[in-house]
CSV table of C-alpha atoms in Angstrom, one decimal:
chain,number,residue,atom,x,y,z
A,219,UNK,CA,10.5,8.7,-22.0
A,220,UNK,CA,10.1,12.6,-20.6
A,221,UNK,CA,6.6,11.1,-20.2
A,222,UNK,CA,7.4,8.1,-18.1
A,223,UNK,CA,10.0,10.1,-15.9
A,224,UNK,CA,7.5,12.6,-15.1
A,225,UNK,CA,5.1,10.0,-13.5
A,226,UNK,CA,7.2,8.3,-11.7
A,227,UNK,CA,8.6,11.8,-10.3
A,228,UNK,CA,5.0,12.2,-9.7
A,229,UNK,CA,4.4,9.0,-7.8
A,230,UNK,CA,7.3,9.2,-5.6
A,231,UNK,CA,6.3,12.7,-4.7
A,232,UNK,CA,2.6,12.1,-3.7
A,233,UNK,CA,2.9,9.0,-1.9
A,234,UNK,CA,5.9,10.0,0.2
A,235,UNK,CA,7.2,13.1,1.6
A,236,UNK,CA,10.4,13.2,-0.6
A,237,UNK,CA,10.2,16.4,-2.6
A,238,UNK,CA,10.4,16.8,-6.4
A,239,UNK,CA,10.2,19.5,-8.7
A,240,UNK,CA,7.8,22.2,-8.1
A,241,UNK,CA,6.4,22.3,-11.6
A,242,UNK,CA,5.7,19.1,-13.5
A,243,UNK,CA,2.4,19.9,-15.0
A,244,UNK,CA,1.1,16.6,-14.4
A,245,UNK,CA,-2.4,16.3,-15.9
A,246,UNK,CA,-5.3,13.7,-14.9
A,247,UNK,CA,-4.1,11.4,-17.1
A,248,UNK,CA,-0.8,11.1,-16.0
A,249,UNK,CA,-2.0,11.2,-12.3
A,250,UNK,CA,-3.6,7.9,-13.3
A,251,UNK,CA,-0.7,5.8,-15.2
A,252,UNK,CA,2.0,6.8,-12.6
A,253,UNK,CA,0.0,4.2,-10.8
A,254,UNK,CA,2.1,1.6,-12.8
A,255,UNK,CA,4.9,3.3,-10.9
A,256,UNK,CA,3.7,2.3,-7.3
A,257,UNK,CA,6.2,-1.0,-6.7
A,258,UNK,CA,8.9,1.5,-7.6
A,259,UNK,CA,8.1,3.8,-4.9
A,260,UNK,CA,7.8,0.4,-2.8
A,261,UNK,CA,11.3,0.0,-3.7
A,262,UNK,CA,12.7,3.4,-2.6
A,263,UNK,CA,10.6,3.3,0.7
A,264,UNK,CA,12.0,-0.1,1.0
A,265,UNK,CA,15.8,0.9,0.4
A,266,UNK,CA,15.6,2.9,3.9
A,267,UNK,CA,13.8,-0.1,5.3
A,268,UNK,CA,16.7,-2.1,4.3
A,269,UNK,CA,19.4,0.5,5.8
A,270,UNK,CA,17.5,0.8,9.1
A,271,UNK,CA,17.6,-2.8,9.3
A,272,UNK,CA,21.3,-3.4,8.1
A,273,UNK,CA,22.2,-0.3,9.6
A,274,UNK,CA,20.4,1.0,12.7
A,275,UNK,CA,19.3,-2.6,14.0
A,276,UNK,CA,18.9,-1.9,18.1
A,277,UNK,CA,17.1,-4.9,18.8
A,278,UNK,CA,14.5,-6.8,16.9
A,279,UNK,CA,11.1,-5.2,19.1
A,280,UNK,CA,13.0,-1.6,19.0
A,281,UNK,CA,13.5,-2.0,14.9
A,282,UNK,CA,10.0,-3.2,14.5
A,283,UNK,CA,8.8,0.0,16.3
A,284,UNK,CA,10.9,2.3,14.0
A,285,UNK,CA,10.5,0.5,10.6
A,286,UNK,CA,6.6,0.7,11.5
A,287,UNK,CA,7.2,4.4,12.9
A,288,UNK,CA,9.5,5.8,10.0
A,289,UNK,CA,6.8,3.9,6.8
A,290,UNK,CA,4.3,6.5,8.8
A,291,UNK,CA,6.7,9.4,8.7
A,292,UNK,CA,7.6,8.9,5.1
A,293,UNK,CA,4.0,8.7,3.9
A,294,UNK,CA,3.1,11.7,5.6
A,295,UNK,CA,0.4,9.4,7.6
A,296,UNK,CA,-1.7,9.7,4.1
A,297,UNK,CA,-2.2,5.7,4.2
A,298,UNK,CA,-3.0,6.1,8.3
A,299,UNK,CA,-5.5,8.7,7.1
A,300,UNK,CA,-7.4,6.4,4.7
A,301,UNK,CA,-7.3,3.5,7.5
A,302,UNK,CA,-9.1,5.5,10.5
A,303,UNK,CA,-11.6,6.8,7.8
A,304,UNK,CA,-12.7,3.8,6.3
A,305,UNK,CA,-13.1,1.8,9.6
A,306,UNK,CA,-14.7,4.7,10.7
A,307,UNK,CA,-17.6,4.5,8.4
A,308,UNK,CA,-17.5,0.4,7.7
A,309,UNK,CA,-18.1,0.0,11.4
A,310,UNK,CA,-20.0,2.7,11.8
A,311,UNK,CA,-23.0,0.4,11.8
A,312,UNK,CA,-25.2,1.8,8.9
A,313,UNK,CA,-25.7,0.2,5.8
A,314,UNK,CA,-26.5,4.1,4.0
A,315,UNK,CA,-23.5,4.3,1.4
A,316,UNK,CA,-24.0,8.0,1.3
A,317,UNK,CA,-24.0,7.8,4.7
A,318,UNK,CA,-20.7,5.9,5.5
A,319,UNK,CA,-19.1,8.4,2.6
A,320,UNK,CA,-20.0,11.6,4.4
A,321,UNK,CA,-18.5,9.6,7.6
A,322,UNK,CA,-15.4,9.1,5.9
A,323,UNK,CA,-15.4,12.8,4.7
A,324,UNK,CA,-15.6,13.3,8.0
A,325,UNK,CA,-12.1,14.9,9.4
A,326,UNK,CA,-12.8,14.0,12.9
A,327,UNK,CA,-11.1,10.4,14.4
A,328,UNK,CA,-13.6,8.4,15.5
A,329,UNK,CA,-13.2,5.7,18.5
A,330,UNK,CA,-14.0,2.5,15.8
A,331,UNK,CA,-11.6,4.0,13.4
A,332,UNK,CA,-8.4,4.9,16.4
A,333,UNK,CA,-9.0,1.1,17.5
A,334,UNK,CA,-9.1,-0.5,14.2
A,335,UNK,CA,-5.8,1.3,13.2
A,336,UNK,CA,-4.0,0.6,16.6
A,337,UNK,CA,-4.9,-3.0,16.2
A,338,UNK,CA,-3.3,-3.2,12.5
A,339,UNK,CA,-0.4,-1.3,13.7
A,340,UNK,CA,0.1,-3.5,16.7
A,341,UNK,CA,-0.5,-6.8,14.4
A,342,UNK,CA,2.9,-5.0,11.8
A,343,UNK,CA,4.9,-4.5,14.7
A,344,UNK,CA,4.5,-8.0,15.6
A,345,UNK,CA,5.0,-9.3,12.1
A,346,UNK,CA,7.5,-7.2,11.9
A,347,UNK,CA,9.4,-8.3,15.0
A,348,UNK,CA,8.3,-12.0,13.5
A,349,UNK,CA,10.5,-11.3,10.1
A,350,UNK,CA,14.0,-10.1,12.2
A,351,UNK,CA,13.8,-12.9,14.5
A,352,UNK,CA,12.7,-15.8,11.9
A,353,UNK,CA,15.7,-18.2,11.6
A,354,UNK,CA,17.2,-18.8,7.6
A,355,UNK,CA,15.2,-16.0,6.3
A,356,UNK,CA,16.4,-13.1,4.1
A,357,UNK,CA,15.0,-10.3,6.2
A,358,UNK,CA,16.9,-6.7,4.5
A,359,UNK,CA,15.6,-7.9,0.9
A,360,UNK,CA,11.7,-8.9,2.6
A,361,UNK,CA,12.2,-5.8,4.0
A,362,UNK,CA,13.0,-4.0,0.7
A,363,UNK,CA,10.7,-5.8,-1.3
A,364,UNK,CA,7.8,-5.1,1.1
A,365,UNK,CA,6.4,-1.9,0.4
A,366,UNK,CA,6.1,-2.6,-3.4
A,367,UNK,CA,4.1,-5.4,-3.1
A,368,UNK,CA,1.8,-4.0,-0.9
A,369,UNK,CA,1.5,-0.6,-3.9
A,370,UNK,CA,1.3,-3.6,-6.8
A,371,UNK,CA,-2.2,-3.9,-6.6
A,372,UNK,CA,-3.2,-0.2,-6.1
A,373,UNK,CA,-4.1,-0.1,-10.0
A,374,UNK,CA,-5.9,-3.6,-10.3
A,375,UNK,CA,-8.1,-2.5,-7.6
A,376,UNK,CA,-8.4,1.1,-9.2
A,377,UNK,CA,-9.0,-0.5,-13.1
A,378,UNK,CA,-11.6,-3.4,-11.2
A,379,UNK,CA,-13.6,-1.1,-9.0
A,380,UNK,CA,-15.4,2.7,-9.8
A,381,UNK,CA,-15.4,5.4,-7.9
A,382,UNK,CA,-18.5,6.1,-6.0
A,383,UNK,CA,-18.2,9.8,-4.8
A,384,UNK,CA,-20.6,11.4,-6.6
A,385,UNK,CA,-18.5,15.0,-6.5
A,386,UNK,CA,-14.9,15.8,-6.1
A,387,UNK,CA,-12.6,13.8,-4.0
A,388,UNK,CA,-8.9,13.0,-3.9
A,389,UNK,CA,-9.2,9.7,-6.3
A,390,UNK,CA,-11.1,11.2,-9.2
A,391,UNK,CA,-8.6,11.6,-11.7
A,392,UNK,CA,-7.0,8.1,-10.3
A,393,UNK,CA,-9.8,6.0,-11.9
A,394,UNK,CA,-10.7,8.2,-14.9
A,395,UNK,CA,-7.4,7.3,-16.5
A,396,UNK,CA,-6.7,4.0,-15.4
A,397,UNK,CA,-5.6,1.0,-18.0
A,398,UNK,CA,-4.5,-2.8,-18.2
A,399,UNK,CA,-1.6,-1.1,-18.7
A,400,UNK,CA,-1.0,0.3,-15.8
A,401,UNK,CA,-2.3,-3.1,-14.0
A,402,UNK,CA,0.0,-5.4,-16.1
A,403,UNK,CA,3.6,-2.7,-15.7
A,404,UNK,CA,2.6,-2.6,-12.0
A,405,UNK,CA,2.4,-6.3,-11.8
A,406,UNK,CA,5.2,-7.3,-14.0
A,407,UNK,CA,7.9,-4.6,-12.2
A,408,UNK,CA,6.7,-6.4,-8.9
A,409,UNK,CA,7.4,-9.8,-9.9
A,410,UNK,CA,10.9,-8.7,-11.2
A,411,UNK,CA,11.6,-7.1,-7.8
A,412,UNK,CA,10.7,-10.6,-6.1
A,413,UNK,CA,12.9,-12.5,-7.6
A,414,UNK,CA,15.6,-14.5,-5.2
A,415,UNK,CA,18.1,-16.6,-6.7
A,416,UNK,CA,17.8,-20.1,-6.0
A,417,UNK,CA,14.1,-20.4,-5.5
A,418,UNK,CA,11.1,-19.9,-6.9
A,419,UNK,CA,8.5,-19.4,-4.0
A,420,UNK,CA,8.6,-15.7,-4.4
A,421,UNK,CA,7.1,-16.0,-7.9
A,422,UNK,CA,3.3,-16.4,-5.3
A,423,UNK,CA,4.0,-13.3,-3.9
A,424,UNK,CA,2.7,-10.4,-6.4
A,425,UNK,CA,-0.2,-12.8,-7.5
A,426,UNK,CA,-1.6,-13.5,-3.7
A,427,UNK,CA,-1.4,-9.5,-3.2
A,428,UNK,CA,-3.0,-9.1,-6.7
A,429,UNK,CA,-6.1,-11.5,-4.7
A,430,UNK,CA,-6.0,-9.5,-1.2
A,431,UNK,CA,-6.6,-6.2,-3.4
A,432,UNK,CA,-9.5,-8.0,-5.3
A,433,UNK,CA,-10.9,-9.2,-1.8
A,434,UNK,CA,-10.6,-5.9,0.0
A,435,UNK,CA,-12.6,-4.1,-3.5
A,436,UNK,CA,-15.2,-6.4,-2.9
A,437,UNK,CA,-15.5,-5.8,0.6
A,438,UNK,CA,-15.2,-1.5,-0.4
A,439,UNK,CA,-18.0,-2.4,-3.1
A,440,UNK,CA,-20.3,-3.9,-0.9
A,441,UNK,CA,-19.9,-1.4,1.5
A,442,UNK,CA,-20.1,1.8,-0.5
A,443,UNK,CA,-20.2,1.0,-4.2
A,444,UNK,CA,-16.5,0.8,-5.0
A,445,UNK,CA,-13.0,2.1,-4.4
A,446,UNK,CA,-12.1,6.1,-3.0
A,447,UNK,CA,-8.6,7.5,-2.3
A,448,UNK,CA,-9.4,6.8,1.8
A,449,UNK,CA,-10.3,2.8,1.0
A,450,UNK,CA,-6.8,2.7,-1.2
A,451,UNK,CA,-4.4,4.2,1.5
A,452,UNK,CA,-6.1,1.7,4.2
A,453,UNK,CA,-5.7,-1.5,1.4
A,454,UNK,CA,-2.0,-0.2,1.2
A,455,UNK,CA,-1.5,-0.3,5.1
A,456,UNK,CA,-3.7,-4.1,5.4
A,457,UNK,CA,-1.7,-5.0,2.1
A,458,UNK,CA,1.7,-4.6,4.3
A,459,UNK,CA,0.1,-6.8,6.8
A,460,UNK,CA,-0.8,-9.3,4.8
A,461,UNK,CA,2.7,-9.1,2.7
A,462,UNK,CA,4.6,-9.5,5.8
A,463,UNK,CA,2.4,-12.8,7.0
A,464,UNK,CA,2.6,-13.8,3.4
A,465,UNK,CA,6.4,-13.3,3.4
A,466,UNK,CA,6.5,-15.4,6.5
A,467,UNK,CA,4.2,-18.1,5.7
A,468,UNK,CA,6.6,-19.2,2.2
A,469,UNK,CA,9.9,-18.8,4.4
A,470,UNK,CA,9.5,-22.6,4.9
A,471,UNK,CA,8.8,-23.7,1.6
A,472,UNK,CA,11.2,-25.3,-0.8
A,473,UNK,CA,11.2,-25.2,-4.1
């Protein structure tokens, strides 16, 4: 149990900027399974999501803006990071994979990678402004519920995929320790958290994110041989995306 606490402690403290205990002597194996933790950190993110909505609703453009703004804040930009990279070497227009990872290394902003990240943030605003306004639909729970599906898949796509840097990097210990475990707690938590009473549409949720995440590997294997820390912060920002349009696109179904 001391085990499972610690990784979750662990999760919550590298993918946001809520602080934990200074010592928890994580080791690379436990910096993989907390991984299976990810929808729970969705769920805390999500709370404050839920509160800004309930709570600090301006109007449905302004709370779009700051529900985009404050995910940023809370992440530390670490997902925003991984975004610029990877468009910056995917469109950097060579098909070199050493090339497009020394590009991504690269702690300069490139123009390709500014524009592709403006456009996604544009496209979640909208989405986002979408979801308040949307007649007969649940918006503070979508809201709460958001940011752990888009996490779910973070170790499917990690247990699928390999890592291709050949030295060092920030996902290394991520895929060495990596289980069906992890995958199947990660999807299983998710699926609980999705649950509405009354209906049953929520039950395509995790799986359709489970098949962006497998998609987006490909497209990271194709382009440099698999899956780094950069590509998993940028699925985690297009996995919010396509949450929200997937979140919008059941609203109307009834069953």
């Amino acid at each position: 149990m001391k085990k499972l606490i610690k990784q979750i402690i662990f999760a919550v403290t590298f993918l946001t900027i809520i602080p934990g205990p200074k010592k928890l002597n994580i080791t690379s194996e436990d910096t993989g399974r907390s991984m299976a933790f990810y929808p729970v950190v969705g769920v805390i993110i999500g709370i404050f999501l839920f509160l800004i909505s309930r709570y600090g609703y301006i109007s449905a453009f302004t709370t779009s803006i700051f529900i985009t703004v404050f995910l940023l804040l809370i992440t530390r930009g670490l997902h925003a990071d991984g975004l610029i990279d990877s468009f910056d070497g995917f469109l950097s227009g060579t098909k070199d994979t050493d090339k497009i990872l020394e590009i991504m290394k690269d702690s300069n902003i490139g123009a390709l990678g500014f524009i592709a990240a403006f456009s996604v943030y544009l496209i979640k605003i909208a989405l986002i402004y979408e979801l308040l306004t949307r007649k007969g639909i649940n918006y503070p729970y979508y809201l709460m519920i958001l940011p752990a599906l888009s996490r779910s898949g973070v170790p499917f796509a990690v247990y699928l995929f390999k890592y291709p840097r050949k030295k060092g990097g920030l996902g290394r210990d991520f895929f060495s320790s990596i289980g069906i475990t992890q995958v199947l707690i990660s999807f299983f938590i998710t699926v609980i958290f999705t649950l509405e009473k009354g209906t049953y549409k929520n039950l395509l949720l995790a799986p359709a994110v489970f098949i962006f995440w497998l998609i987006w590997g490909l497209i990271c294997k194709k382009k440099i041989g698999g899956m780094t820390g950069d590509t998993i912060g940028a699925g985690i920002e297009l996995s919010e995306v396509f949450s929200i349009a997937l979140i919008l696109s059941i609203s109307g179904l009834k069953f």
